[in-house]
mmCIF file of C-alpha atoms in Angstrom:
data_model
loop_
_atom_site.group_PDB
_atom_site.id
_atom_site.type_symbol
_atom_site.label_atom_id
_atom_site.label_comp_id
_atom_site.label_asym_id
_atom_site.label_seq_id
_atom_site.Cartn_x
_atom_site.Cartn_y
_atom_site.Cartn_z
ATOM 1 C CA UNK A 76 -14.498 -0.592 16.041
ATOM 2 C CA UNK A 77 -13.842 3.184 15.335
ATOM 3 C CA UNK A 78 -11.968 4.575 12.619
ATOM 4 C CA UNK A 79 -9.345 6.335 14.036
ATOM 5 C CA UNK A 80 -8.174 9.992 12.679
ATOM 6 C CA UNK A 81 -4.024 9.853 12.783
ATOM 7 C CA UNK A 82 -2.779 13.091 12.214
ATOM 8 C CA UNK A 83 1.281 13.665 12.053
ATOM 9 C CA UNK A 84 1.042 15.010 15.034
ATOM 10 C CA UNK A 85 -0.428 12.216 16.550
ATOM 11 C CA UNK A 86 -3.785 12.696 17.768
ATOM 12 C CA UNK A 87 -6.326 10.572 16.839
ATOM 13 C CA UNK A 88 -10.155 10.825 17.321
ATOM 14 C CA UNK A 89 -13.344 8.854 16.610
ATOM 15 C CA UNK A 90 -15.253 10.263 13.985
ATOM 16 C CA UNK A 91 -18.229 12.790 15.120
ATOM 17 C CA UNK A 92 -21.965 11.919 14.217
ATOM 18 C CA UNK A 93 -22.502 12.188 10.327
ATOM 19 C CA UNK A 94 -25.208 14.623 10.195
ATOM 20 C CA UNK A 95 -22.448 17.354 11.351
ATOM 21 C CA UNK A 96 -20.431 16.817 8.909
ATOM 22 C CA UNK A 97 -21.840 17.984 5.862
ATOM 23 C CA UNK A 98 -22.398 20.999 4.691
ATOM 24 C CA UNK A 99 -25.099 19.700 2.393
ATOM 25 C CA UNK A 100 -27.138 16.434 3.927
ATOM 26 C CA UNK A 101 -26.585 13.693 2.506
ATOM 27 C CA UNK A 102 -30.243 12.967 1.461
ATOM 28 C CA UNK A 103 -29.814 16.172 -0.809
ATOM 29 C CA UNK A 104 -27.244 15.014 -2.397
ATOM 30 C CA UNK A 105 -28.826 11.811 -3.308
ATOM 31 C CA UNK A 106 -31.797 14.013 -4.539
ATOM 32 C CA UNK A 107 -29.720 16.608 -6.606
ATOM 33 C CA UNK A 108 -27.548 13.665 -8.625
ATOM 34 C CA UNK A 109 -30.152 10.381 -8.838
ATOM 35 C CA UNK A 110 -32.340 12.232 -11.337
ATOM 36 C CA UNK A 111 -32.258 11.902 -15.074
ATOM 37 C CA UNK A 112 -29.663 14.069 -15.715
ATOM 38 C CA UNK A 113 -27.556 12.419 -18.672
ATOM 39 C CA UNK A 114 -25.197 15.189 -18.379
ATOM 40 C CA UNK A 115 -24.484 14.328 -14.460
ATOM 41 C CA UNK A 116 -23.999 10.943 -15.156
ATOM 42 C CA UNK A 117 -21.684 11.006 -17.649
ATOM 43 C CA UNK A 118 -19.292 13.670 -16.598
ATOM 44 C CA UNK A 119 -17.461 11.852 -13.550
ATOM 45 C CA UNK A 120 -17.625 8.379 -15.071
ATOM 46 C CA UNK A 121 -13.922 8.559 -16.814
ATOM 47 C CA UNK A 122 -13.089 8.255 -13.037
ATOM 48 C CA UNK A 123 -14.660 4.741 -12.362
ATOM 49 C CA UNK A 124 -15.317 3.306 -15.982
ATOM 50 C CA UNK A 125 -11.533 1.141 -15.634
ATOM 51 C CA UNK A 126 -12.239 -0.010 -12.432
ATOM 52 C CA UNK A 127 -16.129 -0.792 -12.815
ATOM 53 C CA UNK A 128 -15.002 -2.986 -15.951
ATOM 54 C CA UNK A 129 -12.551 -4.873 -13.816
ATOM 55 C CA UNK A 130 -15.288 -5.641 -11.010
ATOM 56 C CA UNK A 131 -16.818 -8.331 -13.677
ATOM 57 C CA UNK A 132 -13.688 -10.039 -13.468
ATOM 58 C CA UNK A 133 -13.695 -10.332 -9.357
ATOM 59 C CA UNK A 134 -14.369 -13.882 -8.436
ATOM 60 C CA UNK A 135 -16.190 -13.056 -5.113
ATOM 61 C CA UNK A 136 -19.427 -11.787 -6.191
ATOM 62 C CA UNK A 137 -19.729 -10.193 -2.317
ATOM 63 C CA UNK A 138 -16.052 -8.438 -2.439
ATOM 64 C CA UNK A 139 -17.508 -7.347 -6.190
ATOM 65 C CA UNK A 140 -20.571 -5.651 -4.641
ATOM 66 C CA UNK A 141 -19.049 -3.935 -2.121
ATOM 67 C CA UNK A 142 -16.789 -3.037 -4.545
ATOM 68 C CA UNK A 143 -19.167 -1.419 -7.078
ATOM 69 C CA UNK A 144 -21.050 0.167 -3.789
ATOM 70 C CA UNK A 145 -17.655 1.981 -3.251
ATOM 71 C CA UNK A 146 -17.164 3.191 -6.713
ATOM 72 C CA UNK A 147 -21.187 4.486 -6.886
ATOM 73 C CA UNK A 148 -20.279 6.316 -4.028
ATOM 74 C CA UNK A 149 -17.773 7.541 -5.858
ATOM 75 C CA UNK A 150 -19.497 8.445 -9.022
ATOM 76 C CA UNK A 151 -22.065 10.332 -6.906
ATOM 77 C CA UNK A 152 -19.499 12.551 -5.222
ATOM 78 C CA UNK A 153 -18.076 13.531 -8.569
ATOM 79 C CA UNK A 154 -21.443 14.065 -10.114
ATOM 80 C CA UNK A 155 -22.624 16.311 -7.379
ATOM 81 C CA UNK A 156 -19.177 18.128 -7.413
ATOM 82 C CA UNK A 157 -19.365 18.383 -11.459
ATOM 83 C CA UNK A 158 -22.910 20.018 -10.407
ATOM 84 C CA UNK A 159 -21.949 22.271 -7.818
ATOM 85 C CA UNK A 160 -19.321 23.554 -10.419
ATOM 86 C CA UNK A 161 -15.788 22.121 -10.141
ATOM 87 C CA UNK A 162 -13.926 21.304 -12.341
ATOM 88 C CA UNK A 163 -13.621 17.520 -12.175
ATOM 89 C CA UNK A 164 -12.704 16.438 -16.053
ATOM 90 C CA UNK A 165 -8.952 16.663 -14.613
ATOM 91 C CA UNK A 166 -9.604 14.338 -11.895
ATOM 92 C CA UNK A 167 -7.348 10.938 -12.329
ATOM 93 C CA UNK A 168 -9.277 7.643 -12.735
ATOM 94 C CA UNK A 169 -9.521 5.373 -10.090
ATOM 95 C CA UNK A 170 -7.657 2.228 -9.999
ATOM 96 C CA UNK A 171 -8.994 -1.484 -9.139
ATOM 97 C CA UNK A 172 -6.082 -3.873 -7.971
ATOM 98 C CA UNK A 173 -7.445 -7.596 -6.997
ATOM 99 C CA UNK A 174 -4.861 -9.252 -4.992
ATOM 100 C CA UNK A 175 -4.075 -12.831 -4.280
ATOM 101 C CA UNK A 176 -5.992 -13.161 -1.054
ATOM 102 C CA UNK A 177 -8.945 -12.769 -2.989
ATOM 103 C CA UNK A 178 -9.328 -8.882 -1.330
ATOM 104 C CA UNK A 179 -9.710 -5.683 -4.377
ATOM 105 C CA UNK A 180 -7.600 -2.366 -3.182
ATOM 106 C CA UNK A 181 -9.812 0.501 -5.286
ATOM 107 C CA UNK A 182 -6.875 2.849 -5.232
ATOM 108 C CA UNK A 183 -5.930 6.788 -6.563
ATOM 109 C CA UNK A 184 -1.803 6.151 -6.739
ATOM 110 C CA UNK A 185 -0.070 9.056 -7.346
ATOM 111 C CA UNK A 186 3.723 10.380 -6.204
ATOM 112 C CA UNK A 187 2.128 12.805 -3.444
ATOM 113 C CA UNK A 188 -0.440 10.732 -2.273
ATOM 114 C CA UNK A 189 -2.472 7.143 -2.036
ATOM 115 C CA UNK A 190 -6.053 7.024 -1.416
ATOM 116 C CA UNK A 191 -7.948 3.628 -1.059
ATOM 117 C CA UNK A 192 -10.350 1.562 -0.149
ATOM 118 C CA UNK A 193 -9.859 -2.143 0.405
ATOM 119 C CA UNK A 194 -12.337 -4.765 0.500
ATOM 120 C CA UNK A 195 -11.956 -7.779 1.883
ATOM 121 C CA UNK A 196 -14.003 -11.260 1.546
ATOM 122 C CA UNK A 197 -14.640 -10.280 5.138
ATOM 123 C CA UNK A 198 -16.845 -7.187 5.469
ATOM 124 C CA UNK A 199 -15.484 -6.447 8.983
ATOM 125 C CA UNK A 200 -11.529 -6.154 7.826
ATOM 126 C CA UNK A 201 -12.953 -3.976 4.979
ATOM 127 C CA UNK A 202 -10.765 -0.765 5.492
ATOM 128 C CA UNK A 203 -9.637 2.682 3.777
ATOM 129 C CA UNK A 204 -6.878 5.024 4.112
ATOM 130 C CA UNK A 205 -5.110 7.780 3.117
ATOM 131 C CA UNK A 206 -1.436 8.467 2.752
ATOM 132 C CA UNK A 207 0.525 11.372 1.882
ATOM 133 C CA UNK A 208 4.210 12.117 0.753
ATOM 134 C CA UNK A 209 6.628 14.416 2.904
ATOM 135 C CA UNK A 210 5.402 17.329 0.738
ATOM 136 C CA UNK A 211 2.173 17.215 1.911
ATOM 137 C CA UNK A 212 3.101 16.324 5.296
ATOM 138 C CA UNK A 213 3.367 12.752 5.472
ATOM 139 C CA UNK A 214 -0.005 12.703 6.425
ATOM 140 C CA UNK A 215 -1.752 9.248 7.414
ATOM 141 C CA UNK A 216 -5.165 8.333 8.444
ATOM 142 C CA UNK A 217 -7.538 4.795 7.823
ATOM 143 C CA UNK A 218 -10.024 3.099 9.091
ATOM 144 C CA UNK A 219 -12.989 0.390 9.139
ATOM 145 C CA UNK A 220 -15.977 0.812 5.936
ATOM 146 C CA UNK A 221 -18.005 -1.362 8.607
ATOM 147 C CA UNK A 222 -17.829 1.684 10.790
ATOM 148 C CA UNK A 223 -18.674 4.758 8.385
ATOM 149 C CA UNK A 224 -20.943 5.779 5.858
ATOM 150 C CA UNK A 225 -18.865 5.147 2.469
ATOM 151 C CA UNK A 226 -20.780 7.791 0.183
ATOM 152 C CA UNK A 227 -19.573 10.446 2.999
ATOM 153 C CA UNK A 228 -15.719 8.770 3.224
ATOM 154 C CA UNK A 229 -16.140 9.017 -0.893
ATOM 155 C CA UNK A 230 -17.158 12.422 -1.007
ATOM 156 C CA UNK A 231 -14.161 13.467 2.124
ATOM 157 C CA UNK A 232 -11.919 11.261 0.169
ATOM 158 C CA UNK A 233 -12.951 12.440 -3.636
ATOM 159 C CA UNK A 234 -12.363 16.233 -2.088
ATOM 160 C CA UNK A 235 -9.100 15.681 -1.774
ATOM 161 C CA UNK A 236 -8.003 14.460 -4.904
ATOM 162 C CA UNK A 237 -10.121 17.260 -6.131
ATOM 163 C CA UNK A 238 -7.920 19.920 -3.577
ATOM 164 C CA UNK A 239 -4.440 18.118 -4.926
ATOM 165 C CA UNK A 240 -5.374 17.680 -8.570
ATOM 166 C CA UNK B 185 33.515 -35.346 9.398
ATOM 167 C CA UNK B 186 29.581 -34.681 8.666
ATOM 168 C CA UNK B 187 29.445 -33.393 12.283
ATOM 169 C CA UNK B 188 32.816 -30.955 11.718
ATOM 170 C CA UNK B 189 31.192 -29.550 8.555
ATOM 171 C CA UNK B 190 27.704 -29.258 10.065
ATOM 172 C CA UNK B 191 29.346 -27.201 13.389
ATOM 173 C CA UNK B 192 31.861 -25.465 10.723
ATOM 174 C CA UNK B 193 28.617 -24.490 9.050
ATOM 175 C CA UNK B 194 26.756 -23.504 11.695
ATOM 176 C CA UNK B 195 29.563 -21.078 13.039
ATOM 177 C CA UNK B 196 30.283 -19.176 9.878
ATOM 178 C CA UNK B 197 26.953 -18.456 9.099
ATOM 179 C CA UNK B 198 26.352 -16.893 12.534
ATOM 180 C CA UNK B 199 29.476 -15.079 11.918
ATOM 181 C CA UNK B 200 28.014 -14.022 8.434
ATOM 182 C CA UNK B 201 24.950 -12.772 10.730
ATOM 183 C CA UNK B 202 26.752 -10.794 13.150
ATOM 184 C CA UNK B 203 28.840 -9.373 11.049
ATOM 185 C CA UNK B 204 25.971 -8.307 8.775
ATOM 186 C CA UNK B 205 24.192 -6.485 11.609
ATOM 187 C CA UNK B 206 26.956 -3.946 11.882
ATOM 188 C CA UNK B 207 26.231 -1.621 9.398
ATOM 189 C CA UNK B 208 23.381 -0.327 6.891
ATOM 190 C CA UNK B 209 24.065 1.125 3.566
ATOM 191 C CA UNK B 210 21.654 4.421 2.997
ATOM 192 C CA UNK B 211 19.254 2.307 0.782
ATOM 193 C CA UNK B 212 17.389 -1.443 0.295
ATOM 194 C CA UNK B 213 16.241 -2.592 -2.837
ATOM 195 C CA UNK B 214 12.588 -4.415 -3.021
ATOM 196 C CA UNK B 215 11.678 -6.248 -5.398
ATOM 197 C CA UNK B 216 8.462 -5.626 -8.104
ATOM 198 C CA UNK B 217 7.151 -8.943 -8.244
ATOM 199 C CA UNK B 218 5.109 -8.769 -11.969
ATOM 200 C CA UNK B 219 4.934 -5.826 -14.784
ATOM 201 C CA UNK B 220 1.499 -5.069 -13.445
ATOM 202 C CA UNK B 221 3.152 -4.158 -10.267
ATOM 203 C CA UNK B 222 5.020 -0.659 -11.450
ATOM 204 C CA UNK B 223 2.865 1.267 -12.279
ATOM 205 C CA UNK B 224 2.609 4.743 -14.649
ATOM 206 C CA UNK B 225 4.868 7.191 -13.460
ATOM 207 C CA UNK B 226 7.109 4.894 -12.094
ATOM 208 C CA UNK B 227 5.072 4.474 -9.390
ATOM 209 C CA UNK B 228 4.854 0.958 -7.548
ATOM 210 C CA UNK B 229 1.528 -1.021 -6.544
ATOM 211 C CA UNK B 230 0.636 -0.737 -3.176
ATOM 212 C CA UNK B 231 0.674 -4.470 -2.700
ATOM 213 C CA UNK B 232 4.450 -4.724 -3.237
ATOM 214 C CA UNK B 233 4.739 -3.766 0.473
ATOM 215 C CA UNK B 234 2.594 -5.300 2.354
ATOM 216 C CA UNK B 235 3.036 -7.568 5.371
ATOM 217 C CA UNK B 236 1.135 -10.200 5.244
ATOM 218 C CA UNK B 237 0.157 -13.381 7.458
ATOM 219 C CA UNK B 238 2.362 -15.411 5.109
ATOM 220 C CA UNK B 239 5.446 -14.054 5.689
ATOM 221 C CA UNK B 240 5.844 -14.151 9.435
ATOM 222 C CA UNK B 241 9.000 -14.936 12.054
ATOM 223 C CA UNK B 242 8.655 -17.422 14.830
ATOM 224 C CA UNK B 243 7.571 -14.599 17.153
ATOM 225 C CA UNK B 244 4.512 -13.332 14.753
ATOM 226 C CA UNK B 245 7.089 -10.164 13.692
ATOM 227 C CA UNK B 246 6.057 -9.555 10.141
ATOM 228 C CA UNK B 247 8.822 -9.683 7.794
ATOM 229 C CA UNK B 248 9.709 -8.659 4.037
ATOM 230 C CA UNK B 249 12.381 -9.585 1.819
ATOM 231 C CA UNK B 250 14.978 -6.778 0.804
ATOM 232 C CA UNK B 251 18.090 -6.598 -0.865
ATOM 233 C CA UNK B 252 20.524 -3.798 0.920
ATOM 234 C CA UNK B 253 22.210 -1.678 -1.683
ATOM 235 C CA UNK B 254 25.507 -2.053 -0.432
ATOM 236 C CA UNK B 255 26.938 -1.523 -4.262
ATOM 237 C CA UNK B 256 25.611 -2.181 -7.602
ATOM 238 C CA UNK B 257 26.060 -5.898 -8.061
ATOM 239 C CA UNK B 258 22.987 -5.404 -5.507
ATOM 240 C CA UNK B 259 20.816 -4.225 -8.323
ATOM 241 C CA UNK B 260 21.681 -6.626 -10.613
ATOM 242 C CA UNK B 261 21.531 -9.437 -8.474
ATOM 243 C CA UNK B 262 17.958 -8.286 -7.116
ATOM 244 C CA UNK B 263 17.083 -7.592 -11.230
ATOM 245 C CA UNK B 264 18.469 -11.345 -12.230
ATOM 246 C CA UNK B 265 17.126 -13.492 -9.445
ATOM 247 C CA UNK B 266 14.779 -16.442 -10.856
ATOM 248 C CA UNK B 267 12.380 -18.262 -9.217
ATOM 249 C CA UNK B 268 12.922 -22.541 -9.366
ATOM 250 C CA UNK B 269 11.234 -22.791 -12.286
ATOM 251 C CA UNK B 270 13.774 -19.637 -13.680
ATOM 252 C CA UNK B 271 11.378 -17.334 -14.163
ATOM 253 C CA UNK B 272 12.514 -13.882 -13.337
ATOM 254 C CA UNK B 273 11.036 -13.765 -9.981
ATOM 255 C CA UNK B 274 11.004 -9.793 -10.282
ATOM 256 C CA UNK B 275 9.595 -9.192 -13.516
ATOM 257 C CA UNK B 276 8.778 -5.784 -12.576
ATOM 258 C CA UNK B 277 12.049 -4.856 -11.330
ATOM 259 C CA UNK B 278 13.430 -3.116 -8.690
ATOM 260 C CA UNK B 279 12.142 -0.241 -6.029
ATOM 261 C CA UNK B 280 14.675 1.843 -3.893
ATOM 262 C CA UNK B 281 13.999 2.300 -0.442
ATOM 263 C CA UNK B 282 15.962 5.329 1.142
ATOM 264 C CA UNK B 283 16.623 4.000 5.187
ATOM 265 C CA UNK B 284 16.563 7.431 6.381
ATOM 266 C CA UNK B 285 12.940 7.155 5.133
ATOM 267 C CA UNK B 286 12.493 3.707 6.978
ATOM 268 C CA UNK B 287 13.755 5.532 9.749
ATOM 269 C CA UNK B 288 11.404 8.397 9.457
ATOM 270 C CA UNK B 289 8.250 6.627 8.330
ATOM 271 C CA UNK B 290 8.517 4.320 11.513
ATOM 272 C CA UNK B 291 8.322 7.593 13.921
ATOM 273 C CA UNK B 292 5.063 8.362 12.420
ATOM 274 C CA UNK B 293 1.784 7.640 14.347
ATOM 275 C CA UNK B 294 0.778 5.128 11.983
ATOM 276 C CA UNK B 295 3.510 2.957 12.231
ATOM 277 C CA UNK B 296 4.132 3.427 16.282
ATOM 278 C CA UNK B 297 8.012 2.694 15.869
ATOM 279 C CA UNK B 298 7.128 -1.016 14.593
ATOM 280 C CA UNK B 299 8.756 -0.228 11.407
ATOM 281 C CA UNK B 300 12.884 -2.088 11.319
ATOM 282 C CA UNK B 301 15.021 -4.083 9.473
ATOM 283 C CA UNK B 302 17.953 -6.584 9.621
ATOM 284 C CA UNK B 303 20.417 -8.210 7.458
ATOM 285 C CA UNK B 304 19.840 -11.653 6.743
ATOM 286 C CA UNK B 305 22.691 -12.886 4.158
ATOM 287 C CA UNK B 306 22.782 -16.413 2.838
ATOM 288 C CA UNK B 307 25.491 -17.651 1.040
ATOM 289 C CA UNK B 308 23.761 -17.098 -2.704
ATOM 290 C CA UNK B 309 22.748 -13.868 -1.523
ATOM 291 C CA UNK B 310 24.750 -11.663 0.636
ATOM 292 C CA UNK B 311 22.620 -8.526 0.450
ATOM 293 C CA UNK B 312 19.501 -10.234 1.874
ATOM 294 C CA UNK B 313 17.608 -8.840 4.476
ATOM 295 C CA UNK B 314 14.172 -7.599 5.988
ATOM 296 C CA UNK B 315 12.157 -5.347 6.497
ATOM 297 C CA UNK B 316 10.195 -5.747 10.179
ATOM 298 C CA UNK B 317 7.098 -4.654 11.330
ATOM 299 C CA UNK B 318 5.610 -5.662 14.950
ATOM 300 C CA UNK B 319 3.010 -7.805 15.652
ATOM 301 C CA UNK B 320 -0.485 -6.659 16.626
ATOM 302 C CA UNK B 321 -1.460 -4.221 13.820
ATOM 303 C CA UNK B 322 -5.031 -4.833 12.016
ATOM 304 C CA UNK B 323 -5.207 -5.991 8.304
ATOM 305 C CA UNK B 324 -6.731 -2.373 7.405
ATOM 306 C CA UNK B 325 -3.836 -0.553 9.321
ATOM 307 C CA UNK B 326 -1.274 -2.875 7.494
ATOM 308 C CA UNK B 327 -2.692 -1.990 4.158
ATOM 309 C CA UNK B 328 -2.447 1.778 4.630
ATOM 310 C CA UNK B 329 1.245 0.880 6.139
ATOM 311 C CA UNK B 330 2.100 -0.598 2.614
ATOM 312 C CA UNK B 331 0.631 2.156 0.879
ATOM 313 C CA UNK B 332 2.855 4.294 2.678
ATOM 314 C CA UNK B 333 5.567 2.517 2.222
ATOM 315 C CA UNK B 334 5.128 2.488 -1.354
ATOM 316 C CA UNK B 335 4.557 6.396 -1.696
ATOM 317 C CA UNK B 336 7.814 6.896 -0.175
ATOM 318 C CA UNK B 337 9.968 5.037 -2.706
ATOM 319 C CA UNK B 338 12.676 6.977 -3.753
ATOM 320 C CA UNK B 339 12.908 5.414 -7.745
ATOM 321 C CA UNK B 340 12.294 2.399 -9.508
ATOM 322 C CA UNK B 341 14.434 0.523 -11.464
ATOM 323 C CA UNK B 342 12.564 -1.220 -14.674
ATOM 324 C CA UNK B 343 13.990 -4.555 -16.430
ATOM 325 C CA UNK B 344 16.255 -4.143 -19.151
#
């Protein structure tokens, strides 16, 4: 499976090898924010703390893990943004929804856009997407987490809100 | 007799159908199933929208449950319906659905054209309908469909 790219003007495309992607490997970034650097680690948090609290409460200790993997991935995007020096106090916390079917939706809602990652009890249904109003295009795009690295989805994804904050 | 009223039945609500089919008013009304469901903002949960395996036609179409806002006894019927047990079965009231939207949101890539609707009115509810969506589409694709959907509602309406 291949996460496909949707843009409004309808092309789609598979998503190009990960090490051409970032500006800054990923291995660096790991390295510049898993240190002991109080400071780091506490200025992103107010994006995740709701949603990490509400993890304890998921029934499915599997959906929970991939759920906390998602929001780590999150935390270290903001961290290493906070670090490279943007402003990311302003950012809007992240939102944890469990639904019926036993699935979580870890969702940013907001009236221009929605931004989430859903995790099923199923790894391989696992999914994301992104969703814009007709302001900012009525841009759509999702995909598979099976099929793509989350901390770099996280750190496209997080750069968003960042751009539209 | 039974057999007159049964055919007499039959007949007028296929009438009820056909007639319904004719025309759309510029908005549907869906309702917010709990309080958790609106959100800040008046923004509505993602979840409010989406088709799921549950709620399926005979021919695998996914379907939703609308109101159509022909007038405003539409709202408040939508706003006072109870589930058996007389709950309100929308405790989080009301979102407003512009069709033109529908319309639009269904030419977009995601969606393919797979995005309709119908009327469906039964006799306790004459503004019930549906909103469609095609067979075929993965679970991940049908969760960023309802997240669309839900970005693109034109106003809530909250319980009294």
């Amino acid at each position: 499976m291949n996460d496909e790219y949707t843009s409004t003007s309808g092309s789609s495309s598979v998503s190009p090898p990960l090490e051409t992607k970032f500006t800054v490997p990923l291995e660096q970034i790991d390295a510049t924010v898993g240190g002991t650097a109080p400071f780091a680690r506490k200025v992103g948090s107010h994006i995740t703390e709701n949603a990490r609290r509400e993890t304890a409460r998921i029934p499915d200790r599997v959906v929970a893990q991939e759920a906390n993997e998602v929001l780590a991935a999150i935390e270290r995007t903001a961290q290493y943004l906070a670090l490279s020096g943007q402003e990311i106090q302003n950012l809007p916390p992240v939102m944890l929804f469990a639904q019926e079917d036993g699935s979580v939706t870890i969702e940013w809602p907001s009236v221009d856009y929605r931004l989430g990652f859903t995790i099923e009890a199923n790894p391989d249904e696992s999914g994301w997407y992104l969703t814009t109003s007709e302001r900012l295009g009525e841009a759509g795009s999702y995909g598979y987490l099976s099929q793509i690295d989350v901390r770099f989805l996280a750190y496209l994804l997080v750069n968003f809100i960042v751009a539209n904050s | 007799m039974s057999d007159f009223l049964r055919t007499f039945w039959s007949t007028l609500s296929s009438l009820i159908h056909r007639l319904g089919q004719r025309s759309f008013p510029d908005s549907c009304l869906r309702g917010i199933p709990g309080e958790n469901d609106l959100l800040e903002d008046g923004l509505v949960a993602t979840s409010v929208f989406l088709f799921t395996d549950n709620h399926k036609k005979a021919s695998g179409v996914y379907e939703q449950s609308i109101n159509w806002h022909d007038d405003d006894l539409a709202i408040s019927l939508t706003l006072n319906q109870t589930r058996r047990n007389g709950e309100l079965q929308f405790k989080g009231g009301v979102a407003v659905m512009k069709r033109s939207r529908i319309d639009s949101l269904s030419k977009l890539p995601l969606f393919k054209n797979s995005l309709s609707y119908e009327r469906q009115p039964h006799l306790r509810n004459r503004y019930h309908g549906n909103l469609l969506l095609e067979p075929g589409f993965s679970k991940p694709l049908r969760k960023a469909m309802a997240a669309t959907l839900a970005t693109h509602v034109s106003r809530t309406i909250s319980q009294p």
